Amino acid sequence: MKIVIANDSHFKYAEVICETIAESAKVRGTGIAKRTPEYIQKRLHNGNAIIALDGDKFAGFCYIEVWGHEKFVANSGLIVHPDYRNQGLAKKIKKEIFELSRRKFPNAKIFGITTGLAVMKMNYELGYKPVTFSELTTDPEFWKGCQTCKNFDILTRTEQKMCLCTGMLYDPETKAKEAQKEPKEKLNSKAFQRLKSIKESLFLNKKTK
């Protein structure tokens, strides 16, 4: 298994990457922003993506999005092909894309929004913290990407203040200060699960009324 920084030679995988993202959204029943092969190829071309390959077979992927004149970056589209799931590959890809983000954009705040508890746990272990949406980028193009998510109406109803997703943020300036203090506590998975359940109960019940 090779996990490498993607480039133009990986353009041929753009279609299967998009298909895998779309299929994952259907299976999990959660919101994932759809992307076109052209959109993915642009990230491959500028070196803002990590791809995992088993020989020539696609295994996993994640890419970087840049917002607010490089003040914010997001690690998006984390996906593992069904043939390679439950092997710890997602965590390895997540670590690689995070380190690539830190190298290319050392002063940027790294953020993400997700409904997946597994992704929340990976983010937390890398140093992310749960935050309100107001602490994330205000770039309209980022939020425009949520339009293909089935939960977009919730984001619209709350005037972009919250959704079923949880916002998480890594702030390099804050982390530098915290490094001099006590070690962080372990992730409270039950707290994240309760938060997710509360959001689903609140927003989905309103939607069905």
PDB file of C-alpha atoms in Angstrom:
ATOM      1  CA  MET A   1       0.000   0.000   0.000  1.00  0.00           C
ATOM      2  CA  LYS A   2       1.365   3.400  -1.024  1.00  0.00           C
ATOM      3  CA  ILE A   3       0.042   6.641   0.496  1.00  0.00           C
ATOM      4  CA  VAL A   4       1.442   9.548  -1.515  1.00  0.00           C
ATOM      5  CA  ILE A   5       0.900  13.186  -2.442  1.00  0.00           C
ATOM      6  CA  ALA A   6      -1.253  13.118  -5.569  1.00  0.00           C
ATOM      7  CA  ASN A   7      -0.265  14.680  -8.910  1.00  0.00           C
ATOM      8  CA  ASP A   8      -1.278  14.758 -12.580  1.00  0.00           C
ATOM      9  CA  SER A   9      -0.414  11.072 -13.014  1.00  0.00           C
ATOM     10  CA  HIS A  10      -3.401  10.238 -10.819  1.00  0.00           C
ATOM     11  CA  PHE A  11      -6.010  11.981 -13.001  1.00  0.00           C
ATOM     12  CA  LYS A  12      -7.316   8.570 -14.092  1.00  0.00           C
ATOM     13  CA  TYR A  13      -8.605   7.957 -10.568  1.00  0.00           C
ATOM     14  CA  ALA A  14     -10.812  11.078 -10.448  1.00  0.00           C
ATOM     15  CA  GLU A  15     -13.931   9.263 -11.633  1.00  0.00           C
ATOM     16  CA  VAL A  16     -13.655   6.380  -9.162  1.00  0.00           C
ATOM     17  CA  ILE A  17     -12.956   8.862  -6.347  1.00  0.00           C
ATOM     18  CA  CYS A  18     -16.204  10.716  -7.104  1.00  0.00           C
ATOM     19  CA  GLU A  19     -18.143   7.451  -7.389  1.00  0.00           C
ATOM     20  CA  THR A  20     -16.766   6.177  -4.070  1.00  0.00           C
ATOM     21  CA  ILE A  21     -17.701   9.428  -2.303  1.00  0.00           C
ATOM     22  CA  ALA A  22     -21.238   9.292  -3.728  1.00  0.00           C
ATOM     23  CA  GLU A  23     -21.747   5.627  -2.839  1.00  0.00           C
ATOM     24  CA  SER A  24     -20.462   6.167   0.675  1.00  0.00           C
ATOM     25  CA  ALA A  25     -23.003   8.952   1.199  1.00  0.00           C
ATOM     26  CA  LYS A  26     -25.832   6.616   0.128  1.00  0.00           C
ATOM     27  CA  VAL A  27     -24.729   3.755   2.382  1.00  0.00           C
ATOM     28  CA  ARG A  28     -24.119   5.899   5.456  1.00  0.00           C
ATOM     29  CA  GLY A  29     -27.204   8.037   4.924  1.00  0.00           C
ATOM     30  CA  THR A  30     -25.196  11.148   5.812  1.00  0.00           C
ATOM     31  CA  GLY A  31     -24.441  14.324   3.967  1.00  0.00           C
ATOM     32  CA  ILE A  32     -21.309  14.435   1.812  1.00  0.00           C
ATOM     33  CA  ALA A  33     -20.769  17.243  -0.673  1.00  0.00           C
ATOM     34  CA  LYS A  34     -20.653  15.854  -4.205  1.00  0.00           C
ATOM     35  CA  ARG A  35     -17.621  16.642  -6.335  1.00  0.00           C
ATOM     36  CA  THR A  36     -16.982  16.389 -10.072  1.00  0.00           C
ATOM     37  CA  PRO A  37     -13.959  14.654 -11.626  1.00  0.00           C
ATOM     38  CA  GLU A  38     -12.776  18.084 -12.808  1.00  0.00           C
ATOM     39  CA  TYR A  39     -12.901  19.424  -9.269  1.00  0.00           C
ATOM     40  CA  ILE A  40     -10.882  16.459  -7.987  1.00  0.00           C
ATOM     41  CA  GLN A  41      -8.345  16.757 -10.812  1.00  0.00           C
ATOM     42  CA  LYS A  42      -7.660  20.366  -9.881  1.00  0.00           C
ATOM     43  CA  ARG A  43      -6.668  19.234  -6.354  1.00  0.00           C
ATOM     44  CA  LEU A  44      -4.494  16.495  -7.829  1.00  0.00           C
ATOM     45  CA  HIS A  45      -2.786  18.982 -10.138  1.00  0.00           C
ATOM     46  CA  ASN A  46      -1.846  21.476  -7.419  1.00  0.00           C
ATOM     47  CA  GLY A  47      -0.571  18.810  -5.042  1.00  0.00           C
ATOM     48  CA  ASN A  48      -3.325  19.383  -2.506  1.00  0.00           C
ATOM     49  CA  ALA A  49      -4.396  15.771  -2.114  1.00  0.00           C
ATOM     50  CA  ILE A  50      -3.308  12.445  -0.677  1.00  0.00           C
ATOM     51  CA  ILE A  51      -4.094   9.190  -2.482  1.00  0.00           C
ATOM     52  CA  ALA A  52      -3.682   5.596  -1.309  1.00  0.00           C
ATOM     53  CA  LEU A  53      -2.965   2.924  -3.912  1.00  0.00           C
ATOM     54  CA  ASP A  54      -2.671  -0.835  -3.707  1.00  0.00           C
ATOM     55  CA  GLY A  55      -0.489  -1.336  -6.758  1.00  0.00           C
ATOM     56  CA  ASP A  56      -2.588   0.411  -9.407  1.00  0.00           C
ATOM     57  CA  LYS A  57      -5.888  -0.034  -7.544  1.00  0.00           C
ATOM     58  CA  PHE A  58      -7.489   2.940  -5.840  1.00  0.00           C
ATOM     59  CA  ALA A  59      -7.771   2.485  -2.073  1.00  0.00           C
ATOM     60  CA  GLY A  60      -8.362   5.890  -0.470  1.00  0.00           C
ATOM     61  CA  PHE A  61      -8.232   9.649  -0.834  1.00  0.00           C
ATOM     62  CA  CYS A  62      -8.456  13.051   0.879  1.00  0.00           C
ATOM     63  CA  TYR A  63      -7.852  16.591  -0.372  1.00  0.00           C
ATOM     64  CA  ILE A  64      -7.124  20.109   0.873  1.00  0.00           C
ATOM     65  CA  GLU A  65      -9.350  23.101   0.218  1.00  0.00           C
ATOM     66  CA  VAL A  66      -7.989  26.625   0.783  1.00  0.00           C
ATOM     67  CA  TRP A  67     -10.220  29.460   1.998  1.00  0.00           C
ATOM     68  CA  GLY A  68      -9.986  33.091   3.091  1.00  0.00           C
ATOM     69  CA  HIS A  69      -6.649  33.859   1.413  1.00  0.00           C
ATOM     70  CA  GLU A  70      -4.979  30.866   3.103  1.00  0.00           C
ATOM     71  CA  LYS A  71      -6.225  31.807   6.573  1.00  0.00           C
ATOM     72  CA  PHE A  72      -8.243  28.584   6.633  1.00  0.00           C
ATOM     73  CA  VAL A  73      -7.772  25.170   5.061  1.00  0.00           C
ATOM     74  CA  ALA A  74     -10.070  22.158   5.183  1.00  0.00           C
ATOM     75  CA  ASN A  75      -9.225  18.480   4.815  1.00  0.00           C
ATOM     76  CA  SER A  76     -12.186  17.236   2.794  1.00  0.00           C
ATOM     77  CA  GLY A  77     -13.489  14.197   0.960  1.00  0.00           C
ATOM     78  CA  LEU A  78     -11.827  11.595   3.190  1.00  0.00           C
ATOM     79  CA  ILE A  79     -12.820   8.295   1.618  1.00  0.00           C
ATOM     80  CA  VAL A  80     -11.684   4.669   1.630  1.00  0.00           C
ATOM     81  CA  HIS A  81     -12.743   2.185  -1.037  1.00  0.00           C
ATOM     82  CA  PRO A  82     -15.057  -0.547   0.375  1.00  0.00           C
ATOM     83  CA  ASP A  83     -12.408  -3.218  -0.332  1.00  0.00           C
ATOM     84  CA  TYR A  84      -9.988  -1.533   2.093  1.00  0.00           C
ATOM     85  CA  ARG A  85     -12.200  -0.447   4.973  1.00  0.00           C
ATOM     86  CA  ASN A  86     -11.780  -1.497   8.613  1.00  0.00           C
ATOM     87  CA  GLN A  87      -8.014  -1.732   8.193  1.00  0.00           C
ATOM     88  CA  GLY A  88      -7.010   1.610   9.699  1.00  0.00           C
ATOM     89  CA  LEU A  89      -6.374   3.171   6.288  1.00  0.00           C
ATOM     90  CA  ALA A  90      -8.617   6.208   6.867  1.00  0.00           C
ATOM     91  CA  LYS A  91      -6.607   7.171   9.935  1.00  0.00           C
ATOM     92  CA  LYS A  92      -3.334   6.940   7.997  1.00  0.00           C
ATOM     93  CA  ILE A  93      -4.685   9.063   5.150  1.00  0.00           C
ATOM     94  CA  LYS A  94      -6.069  11.606   7.614  1.00  0.00           C
ATOM     95  CA  LYS A  95      -2.682  11.905   9.301  1.00  0.00           C
ATOM     96  CA  GLU A  96      -0.896  12.378   5.963  1.00  0.00           C
ATOM     97  CA  ILE A  97      -3.294  15.061   4.699  1.00  0.00           C
ATOM     98  CA  PHE A  98      -3.064  16.872   8.039  1.00  0.00           C
ATOM     99  CA  GLU A  99       0.740  16.889   7.905  1.00  0.00           C
ATOM    100  CA  LEU A 100       0.663  18.054   4.279  1.00  0.00           C
ATOM    101  CA  SER A 101      -1.667  20.892   5.291  1.00  0.00           C
ATOM    102  CA  ARG A 102       0.674  21.935   8.102  1.00  0.00           C
ATOM    103  CA  ARG A 103       3.677  21.959   5.748  1.00  0.00           C
ATOM    104  CA  LYS A 104       2.028  23.874   2.912  1.00  0.00           C
ATOM    105  CA  PHE A 105      -0.032  26.256   5.058  1.00  0.00           C
ATOM    106  CA  PRO A 106       1.745  26.462   8.450  1.00  0.00           C
ATOM    107  CA  ASN A 107      -0.168  29.538   9.652  1.00  0.00           C
ATOM    108  CA  ALA A 108      -3.614  28.452   8.524  1.00  0.00           C
ATOM    109  CA  LYS A 109      -6.371  27.204  10.788  1.00  0.00           C
ATOM    110  CA  ILE A 110      -7.401  23.697   9.709  1.00  0.00           C
ATOM    111  CA  PHE A 111     -11.092  22.903  10.013  1.00  0.00           C
ATOM    112  CA  GLY A 112     -13.710  20.410   9.045  1.00  0.00           C
ATOM    113  CA  ILE A 113     -17.406  19.649   9.440  1.00  0.00           C
ATOM    114  CA  THR A 114     -18.587  16.077   9.804  1.00  0.00           C
ATOM    115  CA  THR A 115     -21.382  13.874  11.102  1.00  0.00           C
ATOM    116  CA  GLY A 116     -19.111  10.843  11.493  1.00  0.00           C
ATOM    117  CA  LEU A 117     -17.964   9.931  15.001  1.00  0.00           C
ATOM    118  CA  ALA A 118     -14.906   8.115  13.593  1.00  0.00           C
ATOM    119  CA  VAL A 119     -13.769  11.293  11.794  1.00  0.00           C
ATOM    120  CA  MET A 120     -14.428  13.365  14.912  1.00  0.00           C
ATOM    121  CA  LYS A 121     -12.195  11.032  16.893  1.00  0.00           C
ATOM    122  CA  MET A 122      -9.399  11.229  14.289  1.00  0.00           C
ATOM    123  CA  ASN A 123      -9.651  15.020  14.244  1.00  0.00           C
ATOM    124  CA  TYR A 124      -9.536  15.221  18.025  1.00  0.00           C
ATOM    125  CA  GLU A 125      -6.432  13.035  18.191  1.00  0.00           C
ATOM    126  CA  LEU A 126      -4.721  15.404  15.734  1.00  0.00           C
ATOM    127  CA  GLY A 127      -5.503  18.401  17.942  1.00  0.00           C
ATOM    128  CA  TYR A 128      -8.812  19.686  16.579  1.00  0.00           C
ATOM    129  CA  LYS A 129     -11.445  21.031  18.952  1.00  0.00           C
ATOM    130  CA  PRO A 130     -15.236  21.246  18.506  1.00  0.00           C
ATOM    131  CA  VAL A 131     -16.294  24.806  17.650  1.00  0.00           C
ATOM    132  CA  THR A 132     -19.341  26.745  16.521  1.00  0.00           C
ATOM    133  CA  PHE A 133     -19.747  27.413  12.809  1.00  0.00           C
ATOM    134  CA  SER A 134     -19.048  31.113  13.477  1.00  0.00           C
ATOM    135  CA  GLU A 135     -15.394  30.196  14.171  1.00  0.00           C
ATOM    136  CA  LEU A 136     -14.982  28.603  10.745  1.00  0.00           C
ATOM    137  CA  THR A 137     -14.418  30.300   7.414  1.00  0.00           C
ATOM    138  CA  THR A 138     -17.061  32.763   6.248  1.00  0.00           C
ATOM    139  CA  ASP A 139     -16.120  32.180   2.606  1.00  0.00           C
ATOM    140  CA  PRO A 140     -19.453  31.657   0.790  1.00  0.00           C
ATOM    141  CA  GLU A 141     -17.837  29.245  -1.662  1.00  0.00           C
ATOM    142  CA  PHE A 142     -17.152  26.759   1.148  1.00  0.00           C
ATOM    143  CA  TRP A 143     -20.766  26.761   2.313  1.00  0.00           C
ATOM    144  CA  LYS A 144     -21.931  26.646  -1.281  1.00  0.00           C
ATOM    145  CA  GLY A 145     -20.317  23.209  -1.418  1.00  0.00           C
ATOM    146  CA  CYS A 146     -22.924  22.026   1.107  1.00  0.00           C
ATOM    147  CA  GLN A 147     -25.739  22.550  -1.405  1.00  0.00           C
ATOM    148  CA  THR A 148     -25.454  18.964  -2.645  1.00  0.00           C
ATOM    149  CA  CYS A 149     -25.775  17.601   0.905  1.00  0.00           C
ATOM    150  CA  LYS A 150     -29.233  16.248   1.777  1.00  0.00           C
ATOM    151  CA  ASN A 151     -29.169  18.261   5.017  1.00  0.00           C
ATOM    152  CA  PHE A 152     -28.562  21.613   3.326  1.00  0.00           C
ATOM    153  CA  ASP A 153     -32.067  22.808   4.211  1.00  0.00           C
ATOM    154  CA  ILE A 154     -31.128  22.586   7.900  1.00  0.00           C
ATOM    155  CA  LEU A 155     -28.096  24.805   7.337  1.00  0.00           C
ATOM    156  CA  THR A 156     -30.336  27.263   5.503  1.00  0.00           C
ATOM    157  CA  ARG A 157     -33.029  27.275   8.212  1.00  0.00           C
ATOM    158  CA  THR A 158     -30.467  28.059  10.911  1.00  0.00           C
ATOM    159  CA  GLU A 159     -28.910  30.869   8.850  1.00  0.00           C
ATOM    160  CA  GLN A 160     -25.661  28.892   8.563  1.00  0.00           C
ATOM    161  CA  LYS A 161     -25.200  28.757  12.339  1.00  0.00           C
ATOM    162  CA  MET A 162     -25.495  24.994  12.768  1.00  0.00           C
ATOM    163  CA  CYS A 163     -26.429  21.707  11.105  1.00  0.00           C
ATOM    164  CA  LEU A 164     -26.184  17.978  11.792  1.00  0.00           C
ATOM    165  CA  CYS A 165     -22.449  18.314  11.174  1.00  0.00           C
ATOM    166  CA  THR A 166     -20.096  19.229  14.002  1.00  0.00           C
ATOM    167  CA  GLY A 167     -17.491  21.897  13.284  1.00  0.00           C
ATOM    168  CA  MET A 168     -13.927  21.126  14.379  1.00  0.00           C
ATOM    169  CA  LEU A 169     -10.897  23.415  14.258  1.00  0.00           C
ATOM    170  CA  TYR A 170      -7.119  23.122  14.619  1.00  0.00           C
ATOM    171  CA  ASP A 171      -5.590  26.502  15.438  1.00  0.00           C
ATOM    172  CA  PRO A 172      -1.752  26.386  15.245  1.00  0.00           C
ATOM    173  CA  GLU A 173      -1.409  29.495  17.423  1.00  0.00           C
ATOM    174  CA  THR A 174      -3.614  28.076  20.155  1.00  0.00           C
ATOM    175  CA  LYS A 175      -1.938  24.671  19.970  1.00  0.00           C
ATOM    176  CA  ALA A 176       1.481  26.243  20.472  1.00  0.00           C
ATOM    177  CA  LYS A 177       0.256  27.817  23.713  1.00  0.00           C
ATOM    178  CA  GLU A 178      -1.457  24.635  24.887  1.00  0.00           C
ATOM    179  CA  ALA A 179       1.691  22.601  24.280  1.00  0.00           C
ATOM    180  CA  GLN A 180       3.221  24.325  27.277  1.00  0.00           C
ATOM    181  CA  LYS A 181       0.339  23.316  29.517  1.00  0.00           C
ATOM    182  CA  GLU A 182      -1.079  20.006  30.732  1.00  0.00           C
ATOM    183  CA  PRO A 183      -1.763  17.141  28.283  1.00  0.00           C
ATOM    184  CA  LYS A 184      -5.218  17.170  26.732  1.00  0.00           C
ATOM    185  CA  GLU A 185      -7.940  14.877  27.987  1.00  0.00           C
ATOM    186  CA  LYS A 186      -9.057  11.832  26.039  1.00  0.00           C
ATOM    187  CA  LEU A 187     -11.949  12.197  23.639  1.00  0.00           C
ATOM    188  CA  ASN A 188     -15.348  11.752  25.242  1.00  0.00           C
ATOM    189  CA  SER A 189     -17.069   9.766  22.474  1.00  0.00           C
ATOM    190  CA  LYS A 190     -20.326   9.598  24.423  1.00  0.00           C
ATOM    191  CA  ALA A 191     -20.500  13.395  24.510  1.00  0.00           C
ATOM    192  CA  PHE A 192     -20.137  13.578  20.716  1.00  0.00           C
ATOM    193  CA  GLN A 193     -22.800  10.882  20.309  1.00  0.00           C
ATOM    194  CA  ARG A 194     -25.191  12.771  22.586  1.00  0.00           C
ATOM    195  CA  LEU A 195     -24.570  15.987  20.650  1.00  0.00           C
ATOM    196  CA  LYS A 196     -25.282  14.220  17.373  1.00  0.00           C
ATOM    197  CA  SER A 197     -28.472  12.642  18.752  1.00  0.00           C
ATOM    198  CA  ILE A 198     -29.715  15.986  20.071  1.00  0.00           C
ATOM    199  CA  LYS A 199     -29.146  17.661  16.705  1.00  0.00           C
ATOM    200  CA  GLU A 200     -30.916  14.879  14.832  1.00  0.00           C
ATOM    201  CA  SER A 201     -33.861  14.995  17.206  1.00  0.00           C
ATOM    202  CA  LEU A 202     -34.097  18.786  17.001  1.00  0.00           C
ATOM    203  CA  PHE A 203     -33.659  19.320  13.283  1.00  0.00           C
ATOM    204  CA  LEU A 204     -35.143  16.166  11.786  1.00  0.00           C
ATOM    205  CA  ASN A 205     -38.271  16.384  13.929  1.00  0.00           C
ATOM    206  CA  LYS A 206     -38.814  19.956  12.756  1.00  0.00           C
ATOM    207  CA  LYS A 207     -38.333  18.868   9.165  1.00  0.00           C
ATOM    208  CA  THR A 208     -41.047  16.212   9.386  1.00  0.00           C
ATOM    209  CA  LYS A 209     -43.633  18.508  10.969  1.00  0.00           C
TER     210      LYS A 209
END
